[in-house]
Amino acid sequence: MKTRQTWILLGVALALGAYIRLVELRPSRSVRDKAGDVVRFNLPELASIGGVEVQWSNQVIRVERDRNEWAVRHPVAARARSAAIDALLASLRKLQPSLYISPAELAREPSGLSAFGLQPPIKSITLDSQGRKVTLNVGRKAP
């Protein structure tokens, strides 16, 4: 191989490595509250979730776990793809908030959640875990 080609390929490899390091592998920044504690979603353990409801605009889809299989209960009764629902739940467990709004900040805002793009939510995902319901509201970009 020629020396010039070697240097060009080395430069391309270094540029690619720098891109991967700086863009793809950047460390996730944790959102912290005023006390400095990391803010996390308080979601139930995957094995304890018995139902999932996704709601957007005027549509609702509800699935429930029957033994180890998932089944659609609303809008029609049918079998569900358990792997897809388990993947959704695993993805939800990995979510990290991008912004923390303290209760004091929310109380100071006259328009409440609307000021942060959270009212009305675009989508709501409700997890039912042994009678305890946890709802994750997905908002739009804040005005």
PDB file of N, CA, C and O in Angstrom, residues 6-40:
ATOM      1  N   THR A   6      -2.144   5.165   3.117  1.00  0.00           N
ATOM      2  CA  THR A   6      -2.114   4.768   4.521  1.00  0.00           C
ATOM      3  C   THR A   6      -2.491   5.949   5.413  1.00  0.00           C
ATOM      4  O   THR A   6      -3.300   5.814   6.335  1.00  0.00           O
ATOM      5  N   TRP A   7      -1.911   7.122   5.154  1.00  0.00           N
ATOM      6  CA  TRP A   7      -2.214   8.296   5.956  1.00  0.00           C
ATOM      7  C   TRP A   7      -3.665   8.742   5.777  1.00  0.00           C
ATOM      8  O   TRP A   7      -4.320   9.153   6.733  1.00  0.00           O
ATOM      9  N   ILE A   8      -4.175   8.640   4.583  1.00  0.00           N
ATOM     10  CA  ILE A   8      -5.580   9.005   4.345  1.00  0.00           C
ATOM     11  C   ILE A   8      -6.508   8.062   5.099  1.00  0.00           C
ATOM     12  O   ILE A   8      -7.444   8.491   5.780  1.00  0.00           O
ATOM     13  N   LEU A   9      -6.252   6.764   5.003  1.00  0.00           N
ATOM     14  CA  LEU A   9      -7.089   5.789   5.718  1.00  0.00           C
ATOM     15  C   LEU A   9      -6.968   5.956   7.223  1.00  0.00           C
ATOM     16  O   LEU A   9      -7.953   5.815   7.957  1.00  0.00           O
ATOM     17  N   LEU A  10      -5.774   6.261   7.701  1.00  0.00           N
ATOM     18  CA  LEU A  10      -5.591   6.497   9.134  1.00  0.00           C
ATOM     19  C   LEU A  10      -6.392   7.727   9.566  1.00  0.00           C
ATOM     20  O   LEU A  10      -7.052   7.722  10.611  1.00  0.00           O
ATOM     21  N   GLY A  11      -6.369   8.789   8.748  1.00  0.00           N
ATOM     22  CA  GLY A  11      -7.137   9.993   9.049  1.00  0.00           C
ATOM     23  C   GLY A  11      -8.630   9.726   9.079  1.00  0.00           C
ATOM     24  O   GLY A  11      -9.345  10.208   9.958  1.00  0.00           O
ATOM     25  N   VAL A  12      -9.109   8.942   8.117  1.00  0.00           N
ATOM     26  CA  VAL A  12     -10.535   8.590   8.081  1.00  0.00           C
ATOM     27  C   VAL A  12     -10.908   7.768   9.314  1.00  0.00           C
ATOM     28  O   VAL A  12     -11.944   7.994   9.947  1.00  0.00           O
ATOM     29  N   ALA A  13     -10.064   6.826   9.686  1.00  0.00           N
ATOM     30  CA  ALA A  13     -10.330   5.996  10.868  1.00  0.00           C
ATOM     31  C   ALA A  13     -10.354   6.840  12.135  1.00  0.00           C
ATOM     32  O   ALA A  13     -11.218   6.654  13.000  1.00  0.00           O
ATOM     33  N   LEU A  14      -9.420   7.778  12.262  1.00  0.00           N
ATOM     34  CA  LEU A  14      -9.399   8.658  13.435  1.00  0.00           C
ATOM     35  C   LEU A  14     -10.628   9.560  13.472  1.00  0.00           C
ATOM     36  O   LEU A  14     -11.217   9.782  14.529  1.00  0.00           O
ATOM     37  N   ALA A  15     -11.028  10.084  12.311  1.00  0.00           N
ATOM     38  CA  ALA A  15     -12.226  10.931  12.254  1.00  0.00           C
ATOM     39  C   ALA A  15     -13.468  10.133  12.633  1.00  0.00           C
ATOM     40  O   ALA A  15     -14.329  10.616  13.381  1.00  0.00           O
ATOM     41  N   LEU A  16     -13.568   8.925  12.136  1.00  0.00           N
ATOM     42  CA  LEU A  16     -14.706   8.070  12.473  1.00  0.00           C
ATOM     43  C   LEU A  16     -14.713   7.748  13.966  1.00  0.00           C
ATOM     44  O   LEU A  16     -15.754   7.784  14.618  1.00  0.00           O
ATOM     45  N   GLY A  17     -13.551   7.435  14.516  1.00  0.00           N
ATOM     46  CA  GLY A  17     -13.446   7.152  15.949  1.00  0.00           C
ATOM     47  C   GLY A  17     -13.846   8.358  16.786  1.00  0.00           C
ATOM     48  O   GLY A  17     -14.540   8.227  17.795  1.00  0.00           O
ATOM     49  N   ALA A  18     -13.407   9.554  16.365  1.00  0.00           N
ATOM     50  CA  ALA A  18     -13.767  10.770  17.098  1.00  0.00           C
ATOM     51  C   ALA A  18     -15.273  11.013  17.030  1.00  0.00           C
ATOM     52  O   ALA A  18     -15.907  11.379  18.025  1.00  0.00           O
ATOM     53  N   TYR A  19     -15.874  10.781  15.873  1.00  0.00           N
ATOM     54  CA  TYR A  19     -17.319  10.949  15.727  1.00  0.00           C
ATOM     55  C   TYR A  19     -18.066   9.999  16.660  1.00  0.00           C
ATOM     56  O   TYR A  19     -18.988  10.400  17.380  1.00  0.00           O
ATOM     57  N   ILE A  20     -17.667   8.750  16.658  1.00  0.00           N
ATOM     58  CA  ILE A  20     -18.329   7.759  17.514  1.00  0.00           C
ATOM     59  C   ILE A  20     -18.190   8.155  18.978  1.00  0.00           C
ATOM     60  O   ILE A  20     -19.148   8.101  19.741  1.00  0.00           O
ATOM     61  N   ARG A  21     -17.021   8.572  19.381  1.00  0.00           N
ATOM     62  CA  ARG A  21     -16.774   8.936  20.780  1.00  0.00           C
ATOM     63  C   ARG A  21     -17.570  10.167  21.185  1.00  0.00           C
ATOM     64  O   ARG A  21     -18.166  10.219  22.244  1.00  0.00           O
ATOM     65  N   LEU A  22     -17.587  11.187  20.345  1.00  0.00           N
ATOM     66  CA  LEU A  22     -18.213  12.452  20.715  1.00  0.00           C
ATOM     67  C   LEU A  22     -19.720  12.491  20.510  1.00  0.00           C
ATOM     68  O   LEU A  22     -20.430  13.158  21.245  1.00  0.00           O
ATOM     69  N   VAL A  23     -20.212  11.771  19.507  1.00  0.00           N
ATOM     70  CA  VAL A  23     -21.632  11.855  19.192  1.00  0.00           C
ATOM     71  C   VAL A  23     -22.400  10.628  19.666  1.00  0.00           C
ATOM     72  O   VAL A  23     -23.392  10.730  20.379  1.00  0.00           O
ATOM     73  N   GLU A  24     -21.942   9.471  19.297  1.00  0.00           N
ATOM     74  CA  GLU A  24     -22.693   8.252  19.580  1.00  0.00           C
ATOM     75  C   GLU A  24     -22.532   7.755  21.015  1.00  0.00           C
ATOM     76  O   GLU A  24     -23.445   7.195  21.585  1.00  0.00           O
ATOM     77  N   LEU A  25     -21.373   7.935  21.598  1.00  0.00           N
ATOM     78  CA  LEU A  25     -21.116   7.398  22.935  1.00  0.00           C
ATOM     79  C   LEU A  25     -21.085   8.469  24.012  1.00  0.00           C
ATOM     80  O   LEU A  25     -20.543   8.244  25.079  1.00  0.00           O
ATOM     81  N   ARG A  26     -21.688   9.610  23.740  1.00  0.00           N
ATOM     82  CA  ARG A  26     -21.650  10.669  24.745  1.00  0.00           C
ATOM     83  C   ARG A  26     -22.386  10.202  25.993  1.00  0.00           C
ATOM     84  O   ARG A  26     -23.414   9.510  25.907  1.00  0.00           O
ATOM     85  N   PRO A  27     -21.871  10.550  27.145  1.00  0.00           N
ATOM     86  CA  PRO A  27     -22.524  10.103  28.375  1.00  0.00           C
ATOM     87  C   PRO A  27     -23.867  10.778  28.538  1.00  0.00           C
ATOM     88  O   PRO A  27     -24.039  11.947  28.169  1.00  0.00           O
ATOM     89  N   SER A  28     -24.826  10.021  29.051  1.00  0.00           N
ATOM     90  CA  SER A  28     -26.148  10.610  29.264  1.00  0.00           C
ATOM     91  C   SER A  28     -26.073  11.553  30.458  1.00  0.00           C
ATOM     92  O   SER A  28     -25.448  11.257  31.469  1.00  0.00           O
ATOM     93  N   ARG A  29     -26.704  12.690  30.286  1.00  0.00           N
ATOM     94  CA  ARG A  29     -26.728  13.663  31.364  1.00  0.00           C
ATOM     95  C   ARG A  29     -27.958  13.410  32.200  1.00  0.00           C
ATOM     96  O   ARG A  29     -29.069  13.394  31.697  1.00  0.00           O
ATOM     97  N   SER A  30     -27.765  13.220  33.473  1.00  0.00           N
ATOM     98  CA  SER A  30     -28.882  12.982  34.365  1.00  0.00           C
ATOM     99  C   SER A  30     -29.492  14.304  34.779  1.00  0.00           C
ATOM    100  O   SER A  30     -28.791  15.278  35.036  1.00  0.00           O
ATOM    101  N   VAL A  31     -30.806  14.342  34.832  1.00  0.00           N
ATOM    102  CA  VAL A  31     -31.522  15.517  35.306  1.00  0.00           C
ATOM    103  C   VAL A  31     -31.570  15.442  36.825  1.00  0.00           C
ATOM    104  O   VAL A  31     -31.872  14.401  37.400  1.00  0.00           O
ATOM    105  N   ARG A  32     -31.248  16.546  37.458  1.00  0.00           N
ATOM    106  CA  ARG A  32     -31.228  16.593  38.919  1.00  0.00           C
ATOM    107  C   ARG A  32     -32.216  17.635  39.429  1.00  0.00           C
ATOM    108  O   ARG A  32     -32.435  18.653  38.788  1.00  0.00           O
ATOM    109  N   ASP A  33     -32.770  17.359  40.597  1.00  0.00           N
ATOM    110  CA  ASP A  33     -33.656  18.347  41.213  1.00  0.00           C
ATOM    111  C   ASP A  33     -32.810  19.357  41.981  1.00  0.00           C
ATOM    112  O   ASP A  33     -31.581  19.292  41.973  1.00  0.00           O
ATOM    113  N   LYS A  34     -33.473  20.295  42.669  1.00  0.00           N
ATOM    114  CA  LYS A  34     -32.720  21.352  43.362  1.00  0.00           C
ATOM    115  C   LYS A  34     -31.858  20.812  44.491  1.00  0.00           C
ATOM    116  O   LYS A  34     -30.859  21.413  44.851  1.00  0.00           O
ATOM    117  N   ALA A  35     -32.229  19.670  45.052  1.00  0.00           N
ATOM    118  CA  ALA A  35     -31.423  19.065  46.106  1.00  0.00           C
ATOM    119  C   ALA A  35     -30.212  18.323  45.544  1.00  0.00           C
ATOM    120  O   ALA A  35     -29.365  17.859  46.291  1.00  0.00           O
ATOM    121  N   GLY A  36     -30.160  18.202  44.218  1.00  0.00           N
ATOM    122  CA  GLY A  36     -29.038  17.521  43.592  1.00  0.00           C
ATOM    123  C   GLY A  36     -29.260  16.038  43.355  1.00  0.00           C
ATOM    124  O   GLY A  36     -28.383  15.348  42.851  1.00  0.00           O
ATOM    125  N   ASP A  37     -30.439  15.539  43.703  1.00  0.00           N
ATOM    126  CA  ASP A  37     -30.739  14.122  43.498  1.00  0.00           C
ATOM    127  C   ASP A  37     -31.120  13.866  42.047  1.00  0.00           C
ATOM    128  O   ASP A  37     -31.789  14.691  41.420  1.00  0.00           O
ATOM    129  N   VAL A  38     -30.721  12.712  41.522  1.00  0.00           N
ATOM    130  CA  VAL A  38     -31.071  12.341  40.153  1.00  0.00           C
ATOM    131  C   VAL A  38     -32.564  12.054  40.085  1.00  0.00           C
ATOM    132  O   VAL A  38     -33.114  11.319  40.902  1.00  0.00           O
ATOM    133  N   VAL A  39     -33.237  12.658  39.098  1.00  0.00           N
ATOM    134  CA  VAL A  39     -34.678  12.470  38.914  1.00  0.00           C
ATOM    135  C   VAL A  39     -34.888  11.250  38.026  1.00  0.00           C
ATOM    136  O   VAL A  39     -34.298  11.132  36.962  1.00  0.00           O
ATOM    137  N   ARG A  40     -35.722  10.335  38.466  1.00  0.00           N
ATOM    138  CA  ARG A  40     -36.023   9.130  37.702  1.00  0.00           C
ATOM    139  C   ARG A  40     -37.541   8.941  37.679  1.00  0.00           C
ATOM    140  O   ARG A  40     -38.254   9.393  38.564  1.00  0.00           O
TER     141      ARG A  40
END
